[in-house]
CSV table of C-alpha atoms in Angstrom, one decimal:
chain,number,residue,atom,x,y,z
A,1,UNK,CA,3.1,1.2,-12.5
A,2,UNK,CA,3.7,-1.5,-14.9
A,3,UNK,CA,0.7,-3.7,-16.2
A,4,UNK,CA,0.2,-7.1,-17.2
A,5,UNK,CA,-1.5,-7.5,-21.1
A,6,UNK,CA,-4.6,-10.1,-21.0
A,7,UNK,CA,-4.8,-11.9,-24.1
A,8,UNK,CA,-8.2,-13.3,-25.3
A,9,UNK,CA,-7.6,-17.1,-27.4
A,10,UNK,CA,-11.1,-18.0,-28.4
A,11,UNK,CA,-12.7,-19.1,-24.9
A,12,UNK,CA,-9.7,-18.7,-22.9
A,13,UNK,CA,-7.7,-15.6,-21.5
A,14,UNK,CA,-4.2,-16.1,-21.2
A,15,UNK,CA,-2.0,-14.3,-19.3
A,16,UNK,CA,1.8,-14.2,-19.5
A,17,UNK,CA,3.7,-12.9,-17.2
A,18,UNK,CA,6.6,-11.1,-18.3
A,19,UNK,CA,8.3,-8.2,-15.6
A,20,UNK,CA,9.0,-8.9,-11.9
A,21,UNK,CA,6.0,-7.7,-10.7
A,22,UNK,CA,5.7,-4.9,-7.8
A,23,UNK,CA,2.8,-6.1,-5.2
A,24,UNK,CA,0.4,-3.2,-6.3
A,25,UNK,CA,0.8,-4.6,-10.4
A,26,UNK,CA,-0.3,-7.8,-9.3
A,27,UNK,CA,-3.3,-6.7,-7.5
A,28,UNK,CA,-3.6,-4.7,-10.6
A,29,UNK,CA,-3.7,-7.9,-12.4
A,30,UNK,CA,-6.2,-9.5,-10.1
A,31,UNK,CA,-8.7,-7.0,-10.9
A,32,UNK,CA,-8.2,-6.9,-14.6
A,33,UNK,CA,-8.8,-10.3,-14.5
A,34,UNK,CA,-11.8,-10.3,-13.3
A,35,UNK,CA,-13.4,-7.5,-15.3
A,36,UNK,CA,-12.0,-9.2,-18.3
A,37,UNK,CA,-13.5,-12.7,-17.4
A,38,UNK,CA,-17.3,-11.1,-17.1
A,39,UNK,CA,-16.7,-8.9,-20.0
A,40,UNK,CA,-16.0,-11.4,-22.1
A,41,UNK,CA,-17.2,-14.3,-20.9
A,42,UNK,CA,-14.6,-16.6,-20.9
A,43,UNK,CA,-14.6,-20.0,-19.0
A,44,UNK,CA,-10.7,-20.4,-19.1
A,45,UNK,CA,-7.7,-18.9,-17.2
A,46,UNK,CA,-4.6,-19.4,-18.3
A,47,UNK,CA,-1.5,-17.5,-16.4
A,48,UNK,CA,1.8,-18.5,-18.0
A,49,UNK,CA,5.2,-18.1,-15.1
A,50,UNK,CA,7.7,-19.0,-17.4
A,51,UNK,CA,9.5,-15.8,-17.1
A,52,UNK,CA,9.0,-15.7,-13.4
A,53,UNK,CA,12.3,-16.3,-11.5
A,54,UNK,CA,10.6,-16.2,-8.3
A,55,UNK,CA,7.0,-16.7,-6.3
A,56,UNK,CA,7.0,-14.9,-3.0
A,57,UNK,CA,4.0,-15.5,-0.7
A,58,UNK,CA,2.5,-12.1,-2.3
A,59,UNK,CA,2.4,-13.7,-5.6
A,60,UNK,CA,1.4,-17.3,-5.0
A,61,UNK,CA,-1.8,-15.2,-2.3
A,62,UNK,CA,-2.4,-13.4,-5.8
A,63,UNK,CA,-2.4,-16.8,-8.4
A,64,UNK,CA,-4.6,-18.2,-5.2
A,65,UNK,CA,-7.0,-15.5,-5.1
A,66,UNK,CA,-7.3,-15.1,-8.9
A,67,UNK,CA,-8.5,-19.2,-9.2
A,68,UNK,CA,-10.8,-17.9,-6.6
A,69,UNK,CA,-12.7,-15.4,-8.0
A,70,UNK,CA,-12.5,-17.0,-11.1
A,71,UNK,CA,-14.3,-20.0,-10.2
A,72,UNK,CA,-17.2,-17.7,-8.3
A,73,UNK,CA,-17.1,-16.1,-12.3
A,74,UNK,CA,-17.5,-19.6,-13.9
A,75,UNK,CA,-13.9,-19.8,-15.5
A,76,UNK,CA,-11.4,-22.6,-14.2
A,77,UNK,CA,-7.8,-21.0,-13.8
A,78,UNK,CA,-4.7,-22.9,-14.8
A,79,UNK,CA,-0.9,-21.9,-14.0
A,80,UNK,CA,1.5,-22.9,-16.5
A,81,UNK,CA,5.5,-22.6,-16.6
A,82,UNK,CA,6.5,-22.9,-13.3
A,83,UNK,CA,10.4,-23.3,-13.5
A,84,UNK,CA,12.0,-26.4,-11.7
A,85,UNK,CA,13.5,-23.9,-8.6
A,86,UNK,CA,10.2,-22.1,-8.3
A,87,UNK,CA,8.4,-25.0,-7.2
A,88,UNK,CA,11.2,-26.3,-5.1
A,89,UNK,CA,11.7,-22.6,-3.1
A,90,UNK,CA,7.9,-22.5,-2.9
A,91,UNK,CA,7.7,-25.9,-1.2
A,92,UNK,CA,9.9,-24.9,1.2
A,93,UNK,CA,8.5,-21.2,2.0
A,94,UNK,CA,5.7,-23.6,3.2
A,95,UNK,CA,3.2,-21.9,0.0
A,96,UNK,CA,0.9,-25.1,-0.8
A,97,UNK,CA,-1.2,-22.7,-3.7
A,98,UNK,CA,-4.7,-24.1,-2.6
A,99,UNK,CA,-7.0,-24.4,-5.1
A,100,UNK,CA,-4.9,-23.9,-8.0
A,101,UNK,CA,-4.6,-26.1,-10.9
A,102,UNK,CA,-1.2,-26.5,-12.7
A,103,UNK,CA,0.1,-27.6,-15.9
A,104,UNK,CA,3.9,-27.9,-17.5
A,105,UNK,CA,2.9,-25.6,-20.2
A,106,UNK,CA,0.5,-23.3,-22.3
A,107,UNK,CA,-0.8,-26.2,-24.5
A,108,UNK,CA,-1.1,-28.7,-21.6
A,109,UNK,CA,-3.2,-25.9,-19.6
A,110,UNK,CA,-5.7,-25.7,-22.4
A,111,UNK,CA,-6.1,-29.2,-22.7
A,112,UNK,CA,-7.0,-29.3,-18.7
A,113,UNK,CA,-9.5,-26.2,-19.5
A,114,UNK,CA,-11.1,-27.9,-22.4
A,115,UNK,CA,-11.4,-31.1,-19.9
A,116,UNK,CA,-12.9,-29.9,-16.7
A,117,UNK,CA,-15.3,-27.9,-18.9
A,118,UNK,CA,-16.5,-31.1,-20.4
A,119,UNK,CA,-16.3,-33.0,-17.3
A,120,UNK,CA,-18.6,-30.1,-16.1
A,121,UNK,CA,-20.7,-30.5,-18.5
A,122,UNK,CA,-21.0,-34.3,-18.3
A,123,UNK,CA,-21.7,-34.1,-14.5
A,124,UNK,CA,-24.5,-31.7,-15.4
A,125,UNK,CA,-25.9,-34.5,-17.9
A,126,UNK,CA,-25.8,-37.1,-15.4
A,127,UNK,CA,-27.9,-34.8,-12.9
A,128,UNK,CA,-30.2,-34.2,-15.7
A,129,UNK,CA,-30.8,-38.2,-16.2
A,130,UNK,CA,-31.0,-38.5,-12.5
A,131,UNK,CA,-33.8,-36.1,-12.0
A,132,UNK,CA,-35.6,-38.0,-15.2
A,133,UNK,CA,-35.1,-41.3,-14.0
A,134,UNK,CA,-36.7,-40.4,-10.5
A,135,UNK,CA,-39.3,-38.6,-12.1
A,136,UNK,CA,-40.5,-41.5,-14.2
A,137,UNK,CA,-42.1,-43.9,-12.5
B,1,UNK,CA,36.2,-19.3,9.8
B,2,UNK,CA,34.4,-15.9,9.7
B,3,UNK,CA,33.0,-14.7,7.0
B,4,UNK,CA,35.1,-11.6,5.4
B,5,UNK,CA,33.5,-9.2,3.3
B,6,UNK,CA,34.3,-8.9,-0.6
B,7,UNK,CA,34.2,-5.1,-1.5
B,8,UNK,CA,31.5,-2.8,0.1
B,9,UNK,CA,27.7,-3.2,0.3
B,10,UNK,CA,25.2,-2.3,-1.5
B,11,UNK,CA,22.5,-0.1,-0.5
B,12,UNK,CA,19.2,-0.4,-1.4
B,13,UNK,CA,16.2,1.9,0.2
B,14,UNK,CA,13.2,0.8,0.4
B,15,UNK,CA,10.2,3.0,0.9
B,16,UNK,CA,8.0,2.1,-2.0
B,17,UNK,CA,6.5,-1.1,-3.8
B,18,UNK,CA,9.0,-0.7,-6.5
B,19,UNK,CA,12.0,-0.7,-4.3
B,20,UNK,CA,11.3,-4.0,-3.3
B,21,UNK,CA,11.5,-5.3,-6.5
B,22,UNK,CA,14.8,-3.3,-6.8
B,23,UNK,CA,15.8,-5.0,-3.5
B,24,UNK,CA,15.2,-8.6,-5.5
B,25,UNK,CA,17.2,-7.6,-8.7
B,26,UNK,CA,20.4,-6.4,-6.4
B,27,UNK,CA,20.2,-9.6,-4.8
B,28,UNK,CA,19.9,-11.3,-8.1
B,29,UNK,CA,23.1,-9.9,-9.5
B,30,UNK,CA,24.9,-10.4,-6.0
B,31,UNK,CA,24.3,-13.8,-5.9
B,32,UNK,CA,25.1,-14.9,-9.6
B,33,UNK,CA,28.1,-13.0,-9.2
B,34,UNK,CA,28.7,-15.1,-6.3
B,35,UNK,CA,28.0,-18.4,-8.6
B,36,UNK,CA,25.1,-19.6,-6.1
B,37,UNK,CA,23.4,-22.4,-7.9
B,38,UNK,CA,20.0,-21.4,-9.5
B,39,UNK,CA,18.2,-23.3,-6.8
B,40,UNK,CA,19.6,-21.2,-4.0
B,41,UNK,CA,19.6,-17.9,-6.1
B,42,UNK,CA,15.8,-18.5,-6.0
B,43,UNK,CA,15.7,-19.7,-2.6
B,44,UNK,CA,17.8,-16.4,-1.6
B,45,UNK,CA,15.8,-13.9,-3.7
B,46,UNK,CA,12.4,-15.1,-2.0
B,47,UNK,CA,13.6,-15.1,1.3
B,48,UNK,CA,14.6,-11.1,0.4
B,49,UNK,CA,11.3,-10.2,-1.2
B,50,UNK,CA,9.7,-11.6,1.7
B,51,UNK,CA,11.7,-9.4,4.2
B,52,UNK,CA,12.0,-6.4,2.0
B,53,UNK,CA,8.2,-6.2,2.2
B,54,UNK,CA,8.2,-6.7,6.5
B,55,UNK,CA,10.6,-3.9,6.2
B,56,UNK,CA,8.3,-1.9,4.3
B,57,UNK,CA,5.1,-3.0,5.8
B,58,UNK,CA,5.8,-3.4,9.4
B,59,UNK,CA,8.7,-1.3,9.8
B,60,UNK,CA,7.7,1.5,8.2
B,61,UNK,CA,10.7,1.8,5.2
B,62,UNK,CA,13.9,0.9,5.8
B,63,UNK,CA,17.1,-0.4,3.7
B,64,UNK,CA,18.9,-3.7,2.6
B,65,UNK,CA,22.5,-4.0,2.7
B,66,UNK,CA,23.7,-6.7,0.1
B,67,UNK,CA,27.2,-7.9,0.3
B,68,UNK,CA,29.1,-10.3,-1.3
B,69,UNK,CA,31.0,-12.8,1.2
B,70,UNK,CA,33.3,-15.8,1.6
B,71,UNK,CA,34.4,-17.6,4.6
B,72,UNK,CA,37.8,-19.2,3.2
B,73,UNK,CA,35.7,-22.2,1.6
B,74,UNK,CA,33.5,-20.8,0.1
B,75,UNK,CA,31.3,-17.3,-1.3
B,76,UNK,CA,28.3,-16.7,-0.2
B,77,UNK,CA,25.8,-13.5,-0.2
B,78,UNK,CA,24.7,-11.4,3.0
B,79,UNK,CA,21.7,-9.1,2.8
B,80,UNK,CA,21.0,-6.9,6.1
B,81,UNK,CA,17.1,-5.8,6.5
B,82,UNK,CA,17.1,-2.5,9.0
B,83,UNK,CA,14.4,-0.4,10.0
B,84,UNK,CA,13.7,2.1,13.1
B,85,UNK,CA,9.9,0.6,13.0
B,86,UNK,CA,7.9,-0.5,16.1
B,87,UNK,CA,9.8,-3.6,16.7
B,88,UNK,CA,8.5,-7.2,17.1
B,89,UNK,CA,6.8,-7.3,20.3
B,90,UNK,CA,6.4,-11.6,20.3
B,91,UNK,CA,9.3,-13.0,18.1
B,92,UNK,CA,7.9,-16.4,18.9
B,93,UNK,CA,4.5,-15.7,17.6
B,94,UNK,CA,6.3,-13.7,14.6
B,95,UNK,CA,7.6,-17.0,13.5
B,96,UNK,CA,4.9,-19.1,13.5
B,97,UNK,CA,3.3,-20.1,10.6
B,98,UNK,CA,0.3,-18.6,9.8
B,99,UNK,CA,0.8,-15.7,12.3
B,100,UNK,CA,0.3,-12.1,11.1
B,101,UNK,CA,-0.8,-8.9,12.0
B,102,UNK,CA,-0.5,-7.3,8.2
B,103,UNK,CA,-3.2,-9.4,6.3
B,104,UNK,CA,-0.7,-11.5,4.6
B,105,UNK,CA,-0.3,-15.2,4.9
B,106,UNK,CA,2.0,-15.3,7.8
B,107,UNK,CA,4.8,-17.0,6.3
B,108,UNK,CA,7.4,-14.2,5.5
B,109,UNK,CA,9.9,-14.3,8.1
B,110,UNK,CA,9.4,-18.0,9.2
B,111,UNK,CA,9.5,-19.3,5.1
B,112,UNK,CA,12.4,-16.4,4.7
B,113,UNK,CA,14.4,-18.3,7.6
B,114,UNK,CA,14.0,-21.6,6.3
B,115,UNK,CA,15.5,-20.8,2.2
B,116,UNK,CA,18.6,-19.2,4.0
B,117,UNK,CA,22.2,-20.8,6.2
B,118,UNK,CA,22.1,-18.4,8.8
B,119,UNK,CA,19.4,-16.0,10.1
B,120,UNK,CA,20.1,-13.9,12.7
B,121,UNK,CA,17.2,-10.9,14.4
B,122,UNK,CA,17.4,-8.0,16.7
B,123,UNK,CA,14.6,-6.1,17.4
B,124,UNK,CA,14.0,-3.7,19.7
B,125,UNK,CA,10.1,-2.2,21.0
B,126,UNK,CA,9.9,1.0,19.9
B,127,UNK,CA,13.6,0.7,18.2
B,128,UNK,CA,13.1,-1.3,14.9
B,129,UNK,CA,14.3,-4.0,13.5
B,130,UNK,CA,17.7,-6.0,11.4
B,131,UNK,CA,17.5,-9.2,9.8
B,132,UNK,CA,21.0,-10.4,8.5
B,133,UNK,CA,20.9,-13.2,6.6
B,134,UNK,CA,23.2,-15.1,4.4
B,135,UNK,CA,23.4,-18.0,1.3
B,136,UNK,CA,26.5,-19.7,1.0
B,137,UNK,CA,27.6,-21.3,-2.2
B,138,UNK,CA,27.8,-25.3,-2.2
């Protein structure tokens, strides 16, 4: 069986996916994942599709499941690449890929990391203020 | 006009995982050799890794028969999925969205239907299973 490489970028692990997968390399994959997100401590998932020619409903279950378990892990997934008849086939299998952030490409997908971490953040601060204001009287 | 067949099928097992994928890079080939446009090449090969896995899943192994067509007008690619499984015992409830008895997401054979031009099903309790379906160049 075949198995997907998981590259470590400073805070983000990128993932591209380069052979047509068979179902039990992408559960493969999903567990990787996950072991390599605690291991390393990464907020940030990036899963590149460009090579991808097609998403069944196996694979678009597996990119759902990943953003899943990723978010229980404290990392934020974002799929990049998706080609043009991807997204039109997976529209019309009826796959609607709840819960998963997209982006046109690698660069793009960072930039949404790097933003929903500091929107994170920033919600955190205001909850912070919140608590202070209430606790002064 | 009926479709005639252009040179003999091919025949693809599946019993494994892999073969499935094997099963999507025959129909790959098949269908750029029938010059379907890239939207309906990916339309087609989703449809058949969708049903390659049912075969494999619910029907126990079976094979695909891809074969190149044309009906006069135009070329188009036919892909037969047959098992001797259990059968489909509810064919409407099969093709609801949603529905499935395998753990999956329930749209396999009513997503397959909709990304091909013709869909036809016989199943049989206790007999198994054939999907044919076809794409037909624009």
């Amino acid at each position: 069986m075949e198995r997907v490489p998981i590259l470590k970028i400073g805070d983000i692990l990128l993932v591209s996916i380069q052979v047509d997968m068979s179902d039990q390399t992408a559960i493969q994959l999903q567990e990787d994942l996950a072991e390599r997100i605690v291991a390393t401590g990464c907020h940030g998932v990036i899963i590149d599709i460009t090579a991808l020619d097609i998403v069944d409903s196996f694979v678009g279950r597996m990119l759902s499941t990943i953003a899943s378990i990723s978010k229980v892990l404290d990392a934020e997934t974002v799929v990049v690449g998706m080609r043009p008849a991807v997204a039109i086939t997976l529209v019309e299998l009826g796959l609607s890929l709840n819960g998963i952030r997209t982006a046109l490409n690698v660069e793009r997908g960072m930039e949404l990391v790097a933003a929903t971490r500091a929107d994170d953040w920033d919600a955190l601060d205001g909850d912070d203020e919140d608590a202070e204001t209430t606790a002064t009287p | 006009m009926t479709a005639v067949d252009l040179g003999v099928p091919d025949v693809q097992a599946i019993r494994s995982d892999e073969d499935v994928v094997r099963v999507r890079q025959l129909v790959r080939t098949t269908a750029v050799a029938a010059k379907l446009s890239l939207v309906d090449q990916t339309k087609l090969v989703t449809a058949a890794s969708e049903l390659a896995r049912n075969t494999l899943i619910y029907g126990g192994g079976g094979t695909a028969e891809v074969t190149s067509v044309e009906d006069g007008r135009r070329r188009g690619v036919r892909i037969v999925f047959a098992d001797d499984g259990p059968g489909i015992a509810d064919l409407d409830q099969a093709f609801t969205d949603g529905f499935t008895t395998g753990g999956g997401l329930g749209l396999g054979l009513s997503g397959a239907r909709r990304l091909v031009d013709d869909f036809d099903i016989w199943t049989t309790v206790g007999e198994g299973t054939r999907i044919t379906v076809t794409k037909w160049s624009r």
